[in-house]
Amino acid sequence: MAKWSLPEPMAHALRLAEAAAATGEVPVGAVVVKDGQVIGEGHNAPRGTFDPTAHAEIVAIRAAAAALGRERLEGCDLWVTLEPCAMCAGAISHARIARLYYGASDPKGGAIEHGAKLFEQPQTLHRPEVYSGIGAGQATDLLTEFFRRRR
Amino acid sequence: MAKWSLPEPMAHALRLAEAAAATGEVPVGAVVVKDGQVIGEGHNAPRGTFDPTAHAEIVAIRAAAAALGRERLEGCDLWVTLEPCAMCAGAISHARIARLYYGASDPKGGAIEHGAKLFEQPQTLHRPEVYSGIGAGQATDLLTEFFRRRR
């Protein structure tokens, strides 16, 4: 059966999510792209790094900002396999990410289309363009398999 | 005129906020306290560290978790001079901070009593006890003076 291929940044983020699962971390991956190049990447890693803020998006954003040597990521895209939580949505706004692409929706923890809906808050000064659903099936499969094994 | 003294953790956080201002960063400081000891501290530093996530709370939480060698800060208190934003409120929840003490309210950027009111969202699984207003005057004075000089 033919399988539609994914945009490369989301395929990259999914590979990072798989790498997270291999180290016992919840499989979520993220990349920051500028002018077609990945300038920062990360996967969920709070357990291994003893860092409760080490969600994939935060790791990728910090890496990208360090690589550019500046605090803001204007003109950059963030690709992440799962709907960002409030912490990560806040970081995306602070970082001035231009476009957010995420895979699976997360009714329990997501804060884009669920919960705090952070980019709909009048208080949020910078909102990225948001595109969802790309790679959602693969992202969900990784999470489902991870939690099934841990049961 | 006599001045009431502040609890030492808030006085410590205010000194960190002053240190932030001295390096050109918005003056906000934070400490994590466990069993009466400061185990992590930080001040706002996104410009100097090229890190959009480097708010005082995030810096202090990451330092405390690294010091303890675990991803969660159960039983720990966070003292911060300004009402946390959504990013930091999310991190506080992820870190399982037991008690949050903050100084000044922040109608523009705060997400505790303003905006997303993150700890009032049904989705938020862990909510700390929250105490506000301690050191609010000093915290506000530092911020007002900082932005006045930059004008």
PDB file of C-alpha atoms in Angstrom:
ATOM      1  CA  MET A   1       0.000   0.000   0.000  1.00  0.00           C
ATOM      2  CA  ALA A   2       1.400   3.359  -0.971  1.00  0.00           C
ATOM      3  CA  LYS A   3       1.997   5.775   1.863  1.00  0.00           C
ATOM      4  CA  TRP A   4       2.035   9.510   1.269  1.00  0.00           C
ATOM      5  CA  SER A   5       5.370  10.935   2.181  1.00  0.00           C
ATOM      6  CA  LEU A   6       5.598  13.638   4.811  1.00  0.00           C
ATOM      7  CA  PRO A   7       7.303  17.008   4.571  1.00  0.00           C
ATOM      8  CA  GLU A   8      10.909  16.355   5.572  1.00  0.00           C
ATOM      9  CA  PRO A   9      10.821  18.492   8.751  1.00  0.00           C
ATOM     10  CA  MET A  10       7.924  16.418  10.131  1.00  0.00           C
ATOM     11  CA  ALA A  11       9.624  13.172   9.114  1.00  0.00           C
ATOM     12  CA  HIS A  12      12.700  14.473  10.989  1.00  0.00           C
ATOM     13  CA  ALA A  13      10.600  15.311  14.057  1.00  0.00           C
ATOM     14  CA  LEU A  14       9.061  11.821  13.977  1.00  0.00           C
ATOM     15  CA  ARG A  15      12.527  10.244  13.889  1.00  0.00           C
ATOM     16  CA  LEU A  16      13.386  12.325  16.966  1.00  0.00           C
ATOM     17  CA  ALA A  17      10.198  11.084  18.664  1.00  0.00           C
ATOM     18  CA  GLU A  18      11.277   7.502  17.951  1.00  0.00           C
ATOM     19  CA  ALA A  19      14.663   8.287  19.478  1.00  0.00           C
ATOM     20  CA  ALA A  20      12.910   9.601  22.589  1.00  0.00           C
ATOM     21  CA  ALA A  21      10.928   6.368  22.964  1.00  0.00           C
ATOM     22  CA  ALA A  22      14.136   4.346  22.632  1.00  0.00           C
ATOM     23  CA  THR A  23      15.473   6.094  25.750  1.00  0.00           C
ATOM     24  CA  GLY A  24      12.238   5.709  27.706  1.00  0.00           C
ATOM     25  CA  GLU A  25      10.987   9.241  27.156  1.00  0.00           C
ATOM     26  CA  VAL A  26       7.481  10.028  25.905  1.00  0.00           C
ATOM     27  CA  PRO A  27       7.912  10.086  22.097  1.00  0.00           C
ATOM     28  CA  VAL A  28       7.598  13.683  20.956  1.00  0.00           C
ATOM     29  CA  GLY A  29      10.089  15.321  18.596  1.00  0.00           C
ATOM     30  CA  ALA A  30      10.561  18.835  17.240  1.00  0.00           C
ATOM     31  CA  VAL A  31      12.717  20.763  14.794  1.00  0.00           C
ATOM     32  CA  VAL A  32      13.192  24.472  14.127  1.00  0.00           C
ATOM     33  CA  VAL A  33      13.645  25.308  10.453  1.00  0.00           C
ATOM     34  CA  LYS A  34      15.022  28.522   8.967  1.00  0.00           C
ATOM     35  CA  ASP A  35      15.333  29.020   5.214  1.00  0.00           C
ATOM     36  CA  GLY A  36      14.818  25.299   4.652  1.00  0.00           C
ATOM     37  CA  GLN A  37      17.552  24.240   7.078  1.00  0.00           C
ATOM     38  CA  VAL A  38      17.107  22.564  10.459  1.00  0.00           C
ATOM     39  CA  ILE A  39      18.844  24.875  12.941  1.00  0.00           C
ATOM     40  CA  GLY A  40      17.640  23.237  16.155  1.00  0.00           C
ATOM     41  CA  GLU A  41      16.149  19.896  17.115  1.00  0.00           C
ATOM     42  CA  GLY A  42      15.075  18.056  20.206  1.00  0.00           C
ATOM     43  CA  HIS A  43      12.965  15.362  21.723  1.00  0.00           C
ATOM     44  CA  ASN A  44      11.192  15.008  24.996  1.00  0.00           C
ATOM     45  CA  ALA A  45      13.855  14.347  27.635  1.00  0.00           C
ATOM     46  CA  PRO A  46      12.767  15.415  31.153  1.00  0.00           C
ATOM     47  CA  ARG A  47      13.724  12.115  32.775  1.00  0.00           C
ATOM     48  CA  GLY A  48      17.138  11.661  31.245  1.00  0.00           C
ATOM     49  CA  THR A  49      18.200  15.276  31.673  1.00  0.00           C
ATOM     50  CA  PHE A  50      16.553  15.918  35.070  1.00  0.00           C
ATOM     51  CA  ASP A  51      14.764  18.891  33.537  1.00  0.00           C
ATOM     52  CA  PRO A  52      10.985  19.263  33.789  1.00  0.00           C
ATOM     53  CA  THR A  53      11.102  21.898  31.041  1.00  0.00           C
ATOM     54  CA  ALA A  54      12.782  19.567  28.530  1.00  0.00           C
ATOM     55  CA  HIS A  55       9.861  19.106  26.175  1.00  0.00           C
ATOM     56  CA  ALA A  56      10.804  18.621  22.520  1.00  0.00           C
ATOM     57  CA  GLU A  57       9.792  22.172  21.565  1.00  0.00           C
ATOM     58  CA  ILE A  58      11.781  23.820  24.373  1.00  0.00           C
ATOM     59  CA  VAL A  59      14.886  21.771  23.572  1.00  0.00           C
ATOM     60  CA  ALA A  60      14.616  22.624  19.844  1.00  0.00           C
ATOM     61  CA  ILE A  61      13.940  26.332  20.465  1.00  0.00           C
ATOM     62  CA  ARG A  62      16.867  26.673  22.886  1.00  0.00           C
ATOM     63  CA  ALA A  63      19.176  24.912  20.432  1.00  0.00           C
ATOM     64  CA  ALA A  64      18.048  27.099  17.528  1.00  0.00           C
ATOM     65  CA  ALA A  65      18.415  30.357  19.479  1.00  0.00           C
ATOM     66  CA  ALA A  66      21.864  29.299  20.676  1.00  0.00           C
ATOM     67  CA  ALA A  67      22.846  28.413  17.096  1.00  0.00           C
ATOM     68  CA  LEU A  68      21.721  31.807  15.816  1.00  0.00           C
ATOM     69  CA  GLY A  69      23.155  33.673  18.804  1.00  0.00           C
ATOM     70  CA  ARG A  70      19.997  35.617  19.426  1.00  0.00           C
ATOM     71  CA  GLU A  71      16.976  35.362  21.686  1.00  0.00           C
ATOM     72  CA  ARG A  72      14.299  35.470  18.985  1.00  0.00           C
ATOM     73  CA  LEU A  73      13.543  33.147  16.115  1.00  0.00           C
ATOM     74  CA  GLU A  74      11.774  35.502  13.717  1.00  0.00           C
ATOM     75  CA  GLY A  75      11.101  33.886  10.355  1.00  0.00           C
ATOM     76  CA  CYS A  76      11.609  30.378  11.734  1.00  0.00           C
ATOM     77  CA  ASP A  77       9.189  27.446  11.632  1.00  0.00           C
ATOM     78  CA  LEU A  78       8.662  24.923  14.418  1.00  0.00           C
ATOM     79  CA  TRP A  79       7.604  21.401  13.488  1.00  0.00           C
ATOM     80  CA  VAL A  80       6.524  19.174  16.369  1.00  0.00           C
ATOM     81  CA  THR A  81       4.818  15.786  16.405  1.00  0.00           C
ATOM     82  CA  LEU A  82       2.260  16.657  19.131  1.00  0.00           C
ATOM     83  CA  GLU A  83       0.117  19.689  19.967  1.00  0.00           C
ATOM     84  CA  PRO A  84       2.201  21.908  22.273  1.00  0.00           C
ATOM     85  CA  CYS A  85       1.296  22.338  25.955  1.00  0.00           C
ATOM     86  CA  ALA A  86       0.899  25.766  27.599  1.00  0.00           C
ATOM     87  CA  MET A  87       4.574  25.925  28.580  1.00  0.00           C
ATOM     88  CA  CYS A  88       5.691  25.243  25.028  1.00  0.00           C
ATOM     89  CA  ALA A  89       3.046  27.490  23.451  1.00  0.00           C
ATOM     90  CA  GLY A  90       4.321  30.285  25.696  1.00  0.00           C
ATOM     91  CA  ALA A  91       7.902  29.594  24.605  1.00  0.00           C
ATOM     92  CA  ILE A  92       6.828  29.591  20.927  1.00  0.00           C
ATOM     93  CA  SER A  93       5.293  33.019  21.426  1.00  0.00           C
ATOM     94  CA  HIS A  94       8.293  34.396  23.342  1.00  0.00           C
ATOM     95  CA  ALA A  95      10.594  33.065  20.597  1.00  0.00           C
ATOM     96  CA  ARG A  96       8.520  34.764  17.869  1.00  0.00           C
ATOM     97  CA  ILE A  97       8.230  31.532  15.860  1.00  0.00           C
ATOM     98  CA  ALA A  98       6.552  32.463  12.543  1.00  0.00           C
ATOM     99  CA  ARG A  99       4.833  29.181  11.706  1.00  0.00           C
ATOM    100  CA  LEU A 100       3.892  26.227  13.910  1.00  0.00           C
ATOM    101  CA  TYR A 101       3.231  22.821  12.324  1.00  0.00           C
ATOM    102  CA  TYR A 102       2.098  20.076  14.657  1.00  0.00           C
ATOM    103  CA  GLY A 103       1.018  16.494  14.120  1.00  0.00           C
ATOM    104  CA  ALA A 104      -1.359  14.888  16.611  1.00  0.00           C
ATOM    105  CA  SER A 105      -3.912  16.819  18.651  1.00  0.00           C
ATOM    106  CA  ASP A 106      -3.591  16.462  22.436  1.00  0.00           C
ATOM    107  CA  PRO A 107      -6.908  16.966  24.251  1.00  0.00           C
ATOM    108  CA  LYS A 108      -5.296  16.181  27.631  1.00  0.00           C
ATOM    109  CA  GLY A 109      -2.241  18.410  27.490  1.00  0.00           C
ATOM    110  CA  GLY A 110      -2.434  20.581  24.377  1.00  0.00           C
ATOM    111  CA  ALA A 111      -2.929  24.329  24.725  1.00  0.00           C
ATOM    112  CA  ILE A 112      -3.381  25.365  21.101  1.00  0.00           C
ATOM    113  CA  GLU A 113      -6.824  23.959  20.230  1.00  0.00           C
ATOM    114  CA  HIS A 114      -7.507  22.703  23.762  1.00  0.00           C
ATOM    115  CA  GLY A 115      -7.282  23.923  27.351  1.00  0.00           C
ATOM    116  CA  ALA A 116      -5.849  27.424  27.654  1.00  0.00           C
ATOM    117  CA  LYS A 117      -5.884  27.914  23.833  1.00  0.00           C
ATOM    118  CA  LEU A 118      -2.986  30.227  24.365  1.00  0.00           C
ATOM    119  CA  PHE A 119      -2.868  31.809  20.938  1.00  0.00           C
ATOM    120  CA  GLU A 120      -6.517  32.833  21.327  1.00  0.00           C
ATOM    121  CA  GLN A 121      -5.794  34.739  24.554  1.00  0.00           C
ATOM    122  CA  PRO A 122      -5.902  38.517  23.937  1.00  0.00           C
ATOM    123  CA  GLN A 123      -2.840  38.758  26.215  1.00  0.00           C
ATOM    124  CA  THR A 124      -0.667  36.739  23.799  1.00  0.00           C
ATOM    125  CA  LEU A 125       1.228  39.339  21.776  1.00  0.00           C
ATOM    126  CA  HIS A 126       2.856  37.070  19.206  1.00  0.00           C
ATOM    127  CA  ARG A 127       0.913  34.231  17.582  1.00  0.00           C
ATOM    128  CA  PRO A 128       2.415  32.047  14.894  1.00  0.00           C
ATOM    129  CA  GLU A 129       0.501  30.784  11.890  1.00  0.00           C
ATOM    130  CA  VAL A 130      -0.691  27.301  12.933  1.00  0.00           C
ATOM    131  CA  TYR A 131      -0.995  24.175  10.756  1.00  0.00           C
ATOM    132  CA  SER A 132      -2.043  20.898  12.361  1.00  0.00           C
ATOM    133  CA  GLY A 133      -2.548  17.260  11.426  1.00  0.00           C
ATOM    134  CA  ILE A 134       0.551  16.665   9.294  1.00  0.00           C
ATOM    135  CA  GLY A 135       1.946  13.304  10.390  1.00  0.00           C
ATOM    136  CA  ALA A 136      -0.764  12.967  13.035  1.00  0.00           C
ATOM    137  CA  GLY A 137      -1.249   9.254  12.351  1.00  0.00           C
ATOM    138  CA  GLN A 138       2.414   8.378  12.770  1.00  0.00           C
ATOM    139  CA  ALA A 139       2.770  10.623  15.840  1.00  0.00           C
ATOM    140  CA  THR A 140      -0.250   9.004  17.489  1.00  0.00           C
ATOM    141  CA  ASP A 141       0.979   5.492  16.647  1.00  0.00           C
ATOM    142  CA  LEU A 142       4.289   6.195  18.385  1.00  0.00           C
ATOM    143  CA  LEU A 143       2.552   7.498  21.519  1.00  0.00           C
ATOM    144  CA  THR A 144      -0.006   4.672  21.623  1.00  0.00           C
ATOM    145  CA  GLU A 145       2.685   2.008  21.273  1.00  0.00           C
ATOM    146  CA  PHE A 146       4.838   3.686  23.944  1.00  0.00           C
ATOM    147  CA  PHE A 147       2.071   3.812  26.532  1.00  0.00           C
ATOM    148  CA  ARG A 148       0.826   0.304  25.628  1.00  0.00           C
ATOM    149  CA  ARG A 149       4.268  -1.128  26.403  1.00  0.00           C
ATOM    150  CA  ARG A 150       4.467   0.687  29.714  1.00  0.00           C
ATOM    151  CA  ARG A 151       1.160  -0.669  30.959  1.00  0.00           C
TER     152      ARG A 151
ATOM    153  CA  MET B   1      10.343  55.099  58.404  1.00  0.00           C
ATOM    154  CA  ALA B   2      10.461  51.470  59.416  1.00  0.00           C
ATOM    155  CA  LYS B   3      10.194  48.989  56.588  1.00  0.00           C
ATOM    156  CA  TRP B   4       8.794  45.536  57.180  1.00  0.00           C
ATOM    157  CA  SER B   5      11.337  42.940  56.318  1.00  0.00           C
ATOM    158  CA  LEU B   6      10.539  40.351  53.682  1.00  0.00           C
ATOM    159  CA  PRO B   7      10.781  36.586  53.936  1.00  0.00           C
ATOM    160  CA  GLU B   8      14.386  35.759  53.030  1.00  0.00           C
ATOM    161  CA  PRO B   9      13.531  33.813  49.830  1.00  0.00           C
ATOM    162  CA  MET B  10      11.705  36.855  48.408  1.00  0.00           C
ATOM    163  CA  ALA B  11      14.538  39.174  49.476  1.00  0.00           C
ATOM    164  CA  HIS B  12      16.886  36.764  47.672  1.00  0.00           C
ATOM    165  CA  ALA B  13      14.686  36.802  44.543  1.00  0.00           C
ATOM    166  CA  LEU B  14      14.642  40.619  44.602  1.00  0.00           C
ATOM    167  CA  ARG B  15      18.456  40.699  44.769  1.00  0.00           C
ATOM    168  CA  LEU B  16      18.498  38.444  41.707  1.00  0.00           C
ATOM    169  CA  ALA B  17      16.078  40.823  39.956  1.00  0.00           C
ATOM    170  CA  GLU B  18      18.481  43.694  40.700  1.00  0.00           C
ATOM    171  CA  ALA B  19      21.315  41.638  39.236  1.00  0.00           C
ATOM    172  CA  ALA B  20      19.235  41.106  36.075  1.00  0.00           C
ATOM    173  CA  ALA B  21      18.704  44.850  35.677  1.00  0.00           C
ATOM    174  CA  ALA B  22      22.428  45.446  36.093  1.00  0.00           C
ATOM    175  CA  THR B  23      23.047  43.303  32.997  1.00  0.00           C
ATOM    176  CA  GLY B  24      20.262  44.928  30.966  1.00  0.00           C
ATOM    177  CA  GLU B  25      17.697  42.166  31.468  1.00  0.00           C
ATOM    178  CA  VAL B  26      14.140  42.829  32.650  1.00  0.00           C
ATOM    179  CA  PRO B  27      14.440  42.630  36.465  1.00  0.00           C
ATOM    180  CA  VAL B  28      12.705  39.455  37.583  1.00  0.00           C
ATOM    181  CA  GLY B  29      14.303  36.982  39.986  1.00  0.00           C
ATOM    182  CA  ALA B  30      13.340  33.570  41.342  1.00  0.00           C
ATOM    183  CA  VAL B  31      14.509  30.954  43.815  1.00  0.00           C
ATOM    184  CA  VAL B  32      13.467  27.362  44.496  1.00  0.00           C
ATOM    185  CA  VAL B  33      13.482  26.421  48.175  1.00  0.00           C
ATOM    186  CA  LYS B  34      13.441  22.941  49.668  1.00  0.00           C
ATOM    187  CA  ASP B  35      13.439  22.378  53.432  1.00  0.00           C
ATOM    188  CA  GLY B  36      14.420  25.994  54.008  1.00  0.00           C
ATOM    189  CA  GLN B  37      17.414  25.877  51.645  1.00  0.00           C
ATOM    190  CA  VAL B  38      17.741  27.587  48.252  1.00  0.00           C
ATOM    191  CA  ILE B  39      18.472  24.769  45.793  1.00  0.00           C
ATOM    192  CA  GLY B  40      18.071  26.736  42.553  1.00  0.00           C
ATOM    193  CA  GLU B  41      18.036  30.380  41.580  1.00  0.00           C
ATOM    194  CA  GLY B  42      17.849  32.487  38.466  1.00  0.00           C
ATOM    195  CA  HIS B  43      16.998  35.778  36.929  1.00  0.00           C
ATOM    196  CA  ASN B  44      15.571  36.802  33.619  1.00  0.00           C
ATOM    197  CA  ALA B  45      18.343  36.337  31.029  1.00  0.00           C
ATOM    198  CA  PRO B  46      16.979  35.778  27.508  1.00  0.00           C
ATOM    199  CA  ARG B  47      19.194  38.413  25.905  1.00  0.00           C
ATOM    200  CA  GLY B  48      22.475  37.498  27.509  1.00  0.00           C
ATOM    201  CA  THR B  49      22.040  33.759  27.085  1.00  0.00           C
ATOM    202  CA  PHE B  50      20.339  33.807  23.655  1.00  0.00           C
ATOM    203  CA  ASP B  51      17.503  31.777  25.137  1.00  0.00           C
ATOM    204  CA  PRO B  52      13.879  32.917  24.811  1.00  0.00           C
ATOM    205  CA  THR B  53      12.891  30.463  27.560  1.00  0.00           C
ATOM    206  CA  ALA B  54      15.308  31.968  30.107  1.00  0.00           C
ATOM    207  CA  HIS B  55      12.763  33.554  32.395  1.00  0.00           C
ATOM    208  CA  ALA B  56      13.736  33.634  36.073  1.00  0.00           C
ATOM    209  CA  GLU B  57      11.389  30.785  36.985  1.00  0.00           C
ATOM    210  CA  ILE B  58      12.629  28.471  34.221  1.00  0.00           C
ATOM    211  CA  VAL B  59      16.270  29.133  35.094  1.00  0.00           C
ATOM    212  CA  ALA B  60      15.614  28.467  38.798  1.00  0.00           C
ATOM    213  CA  ILE B  61      13.543  25.325  38.160  1.00  0.00           C
ATOM    214  CA  ARG B  62      16.145  23.857  35.796  1.00  0.00           C
ATOM    215  CA  ALA B  63      18.913  24.572  38.302  1.00  0.00           C
ATOM    216  CA  ALA B  64      16.958  23.014  41.180  1.00  0.00           C
ATOM    217  CA  ALA B  65      16.054  19.865  39.232  1.00  0.00           C
ATOM    218  CA  ALA B  66      19.663  19.479  38.105  1.00  0.00           C
ATOM    219  CA  ALA B  67      20.834  19.927  41.708  1.00  0.00           C
ATOM    220  CA  LEU B  68      18.432  17.243  42.959  1.00  0.00           C
ATOM    221  CA  GLY B  69      19.076  14.951  39.989  1.00  0.00           C
ATOM    222  CA  ARG B  70      15.414  14.404  39.279  1.00  0.00           C
ATOM    223  CA  GLU B  71      12.787  15.827  36.973  1.00  0.00           C
ATOM    224  CA  ARG B  72      10.242  16.796  39.606  1.00  0.00           C
ATOM    225  CA  LEU B  73      10.413  19.246  42.482  1.00  0.00           C
ATOM    226  CA  GLU B  74       7.814  17.781  44.834  1.00  0.00           C
ATOM    227  CA  GLY B  75       7.753  19.553  48.180  1.00  0.00           C
ATOM    228  CA  CYS B  76       9.627  22.572  46.826  1.00  0.00           C
ATOM    229  CA  ASP B  77       8.561  26.220  46.899  1.00  0.00           C
ATOM    230  CA  LEU B  78       9.136  28.730  44.110  1.00  0.00           C
ATOM    231  CA  TRP B  79       9.528  32.389  45.026  1.00  0.00           C
ATOM    232  CA  VAL B  80       9.450  34.865  42.142  1.00  0.00           C
ATOM    233  CA  THR B  81       9.223  38.641  42.060  1.00  0.00           C
ATOM    234  CA  LEU B  82       6.597  38.828  39.283  1.00  0.00           C
ATOM    235  CA  GLU B  83       3.451  36.879  38.404  1.00  0.00           C
ATOM    236  CA  PRO B  84       4.542  34.003  36.130  1.00  0.00           C
ATOM    237  CA  CYS B  85       3.616  33.946  32.424  1.00  0.00           C
ATOM    238  CA  ALA B  86       1.927  30.957  30.752  1.00  0.00           C
ATOM    239  CA  MET B  87       5.263  29.354  29.849  1.00  0.00           C
ATOM    240  CA  CYS B  88       6.480  29.569  33.433  1.00  0.00           C
ATOM    241  CA  ALA B  89       3.142  28.543  34.939  1.00  0.00           C
ATOM    242  CA  GLY B  90       3.252  25.448  32.722  1.00  0.00           C
ATOM    243  CA  ALA B  91       6.787  24.689  33.880  1.00  0.00           C
ATOM    244  CA  ILE B  92       5.739  25.139  37.527  1.00  0.00           C
ATOM    245  CA  SER B  93       2.979  22.589  36.991  1.00  0.00           C
ATOM    246  CA  HIS B  94       5.230  20.123  35.141  1.00  0.00           C
ATOM    247  CA  ALA B  95       7.822  20.459  37.931  1.00  0.00           C
ATOM    248  CA  ARG B  96       5.191  19.730  40.611  1.00  0.00           C
ATOM    249  CA  ILE B  97       6.145  22.822  42.623  1.00  0.00           C
ATOM    250  CA  ALA B  98       4.193  22.638  45.913  1.00  0.00           C
ATOM    251  CA  ARG B  99       3.870  26.338  46.718  1.00  0.00           C
ATOM    252  CA  LEU B 100       4.225  29.424  44.515  1.00  0.00           C
ATOM    253  CA  TYR B 101       4.929  32.808  46.097  1.00  0.00           C
ATOM    254  CA  TYR B 102       5.013  35.772  43.755  1.00  0.00           C
ATOM    255  CA  GLY B 103       5.428  39.490  44.269  1.00  0.00           C
ATOM    256  CA  ALA B 104       3.911  41.883  41.746  1.00  0.00           C
ATOM    257  CA  SER B 105       0.839  41.106  39.646  1.00  0.00           C
ATOM    258  CA  ASP B 106       1.364  41.290  35.869  1.00  0.00           C
ATOM    259  CA  PRO B 107      -1.849  42.109  33.997  1.00  0.00           C
ATOM    260  CA  LYS B 108       0.000  42.190  30.651  1.00  0.00           C
ATOM    261  CA  GLY B 109       1.933  38.961  30.838  1.00  0.00           C
ATOM    262  CA  GLY B 110       0.838  37.039  33.935  1.00  0.00           C
ATOM    263  CA  ALA B 111      -1.078  33.786  33.567  1.00  0.00           C
ATOM    264  CA  ILE B 112      -1.989  33.038  37.181  1.00  0.00           C
ATOM    265  CA  GLU B 113      -4.616  35.670  37.992  1.00  0.00           C
ATOM    266  CA  HIS B 114      -4.675  37.078  34.450  1.00  0.00           C
ATOM    267  CA  GLY B 115      -4.886  35.859  30.848  1.00  0.00           C
ATOM    268  CA  ALA B 116      -4.938  32.074  30.569  1.00  0.00           C
ATOM    269  CA  LYS B 117      -5.234  31.666  34.379  1.00  0.00           C
ATOM    270  CA  LEU B 118      -3.467  28.398  33.884  1.00  0.00           C
ATOM    271  CA  PHE B 119      -4.051  26.909  37.319  1.00  0.00           C
ATOM    272  CA  GLU B 120      -7.795  27.389  36.869  1.00  0.00           C
ATOM    273  CA  GLN B 121      -7.820  25.339  33.636  1.00  0.00           C
ATOM    274  CA  PRO B 122      -9.415  21.911  34.239  1.00  0.00           C
ATOM    275  CA  GLN B 123      -6.647  20.477  32.015  1.00  0.00           C
ATOM    276  CA  THR B 124      -3.910  21.499  34.489  1.00  0.00           C
ATOM    277  CA  LEU B 125      -3.232  18.382  36.540  1.00  0.00           C
ATOM    278  CA  HIS B 126      -0.901  19.829  39.146  1.00  0.00           C
ATOM    279  CA  ARG B 127      -1.599  23.218  40.743  1.00  0.00           C
ATOM    280  CA  PRO B 128       0.590  24.646  43.471  1.00  0.00           C
ATOM    281  CA  GLU B 129      -0.746  26.572  46.441  1.00  0.00           C
ATOM    282  CA  VAL B 130      -0.437  30.230  45.402  1.00  0.00           C
ATOM    283  CA  TYR B 131       0.466  33.226  47.573  1.00  0.00           C
ATOM    284  CA  SER B 132       0.835  36.648  45.982  1.00  0.00           C
ATOM    285  CA  GLY B 133       1.785  40.200  46.906  1.00  0.00           C
ATOM    286  CA  ILE B 134       4.821  39.533  49.088  1.00  0.00           C
ATOM    287  CA  GLY B 135       7.443  42.064  48.036  1.00  0.00           C
ATOM    288  CA  ALA B 136       5.143  43.429  45.339  1.00  0.00           C
ATOM    289  CA  GLY B 137       6.152  47.034  46.033  1.00  0.00           C
ATOM    290  CA  GLN B 138       9.873  46.401  45.694  1.00  0.00           C
ATOM    291  CA  ALA B 139       9.370  44.198  42.617  1.00  0.00           C
ATOM    292  CA  THR B 140       7.276  46.867  40.917  1.00  0.00           C
ATOM    293  CA  ASP B 141       9.768  49.614  41.801  1.00  0.00           C
ATOM    294  CA  LEU B 142      12.572  47.654  40.121  1.00  0.00           C
ATOM    295  CA  LEU B 143      10.530  47.120  36.947  1.00  0.00           C
ATOM    296  CA  THR B 144       9.300  50.717  36.813  1.00  0.00           C
ATOM    297  CA  GLU B 145      12.812  52.100  37.235  1.00  0.00           C
ATOM    298  CA  PHE B 146      14.180  49.697  34.591  1.00  0.00           C
ATOM    299  CA  PHE B 147      11.649  50.658  31.938  1.00  0.00           C
ATOM    300  CA  ARG B 148      11.877  54.355  32.837  1.00  0.00           C
ATOM    301  CA  ARG B 149      15.629  54.317  32.150  1.00  0.00           C
ATOM    302  CA  ARG B 150      15.156  52.555  28.827  1.00  0.00           C
ATOM    303  CA  ARG B 151      12.701  55.096  27.545  1.00  0.00           C
TER     304      ARG B 151
END
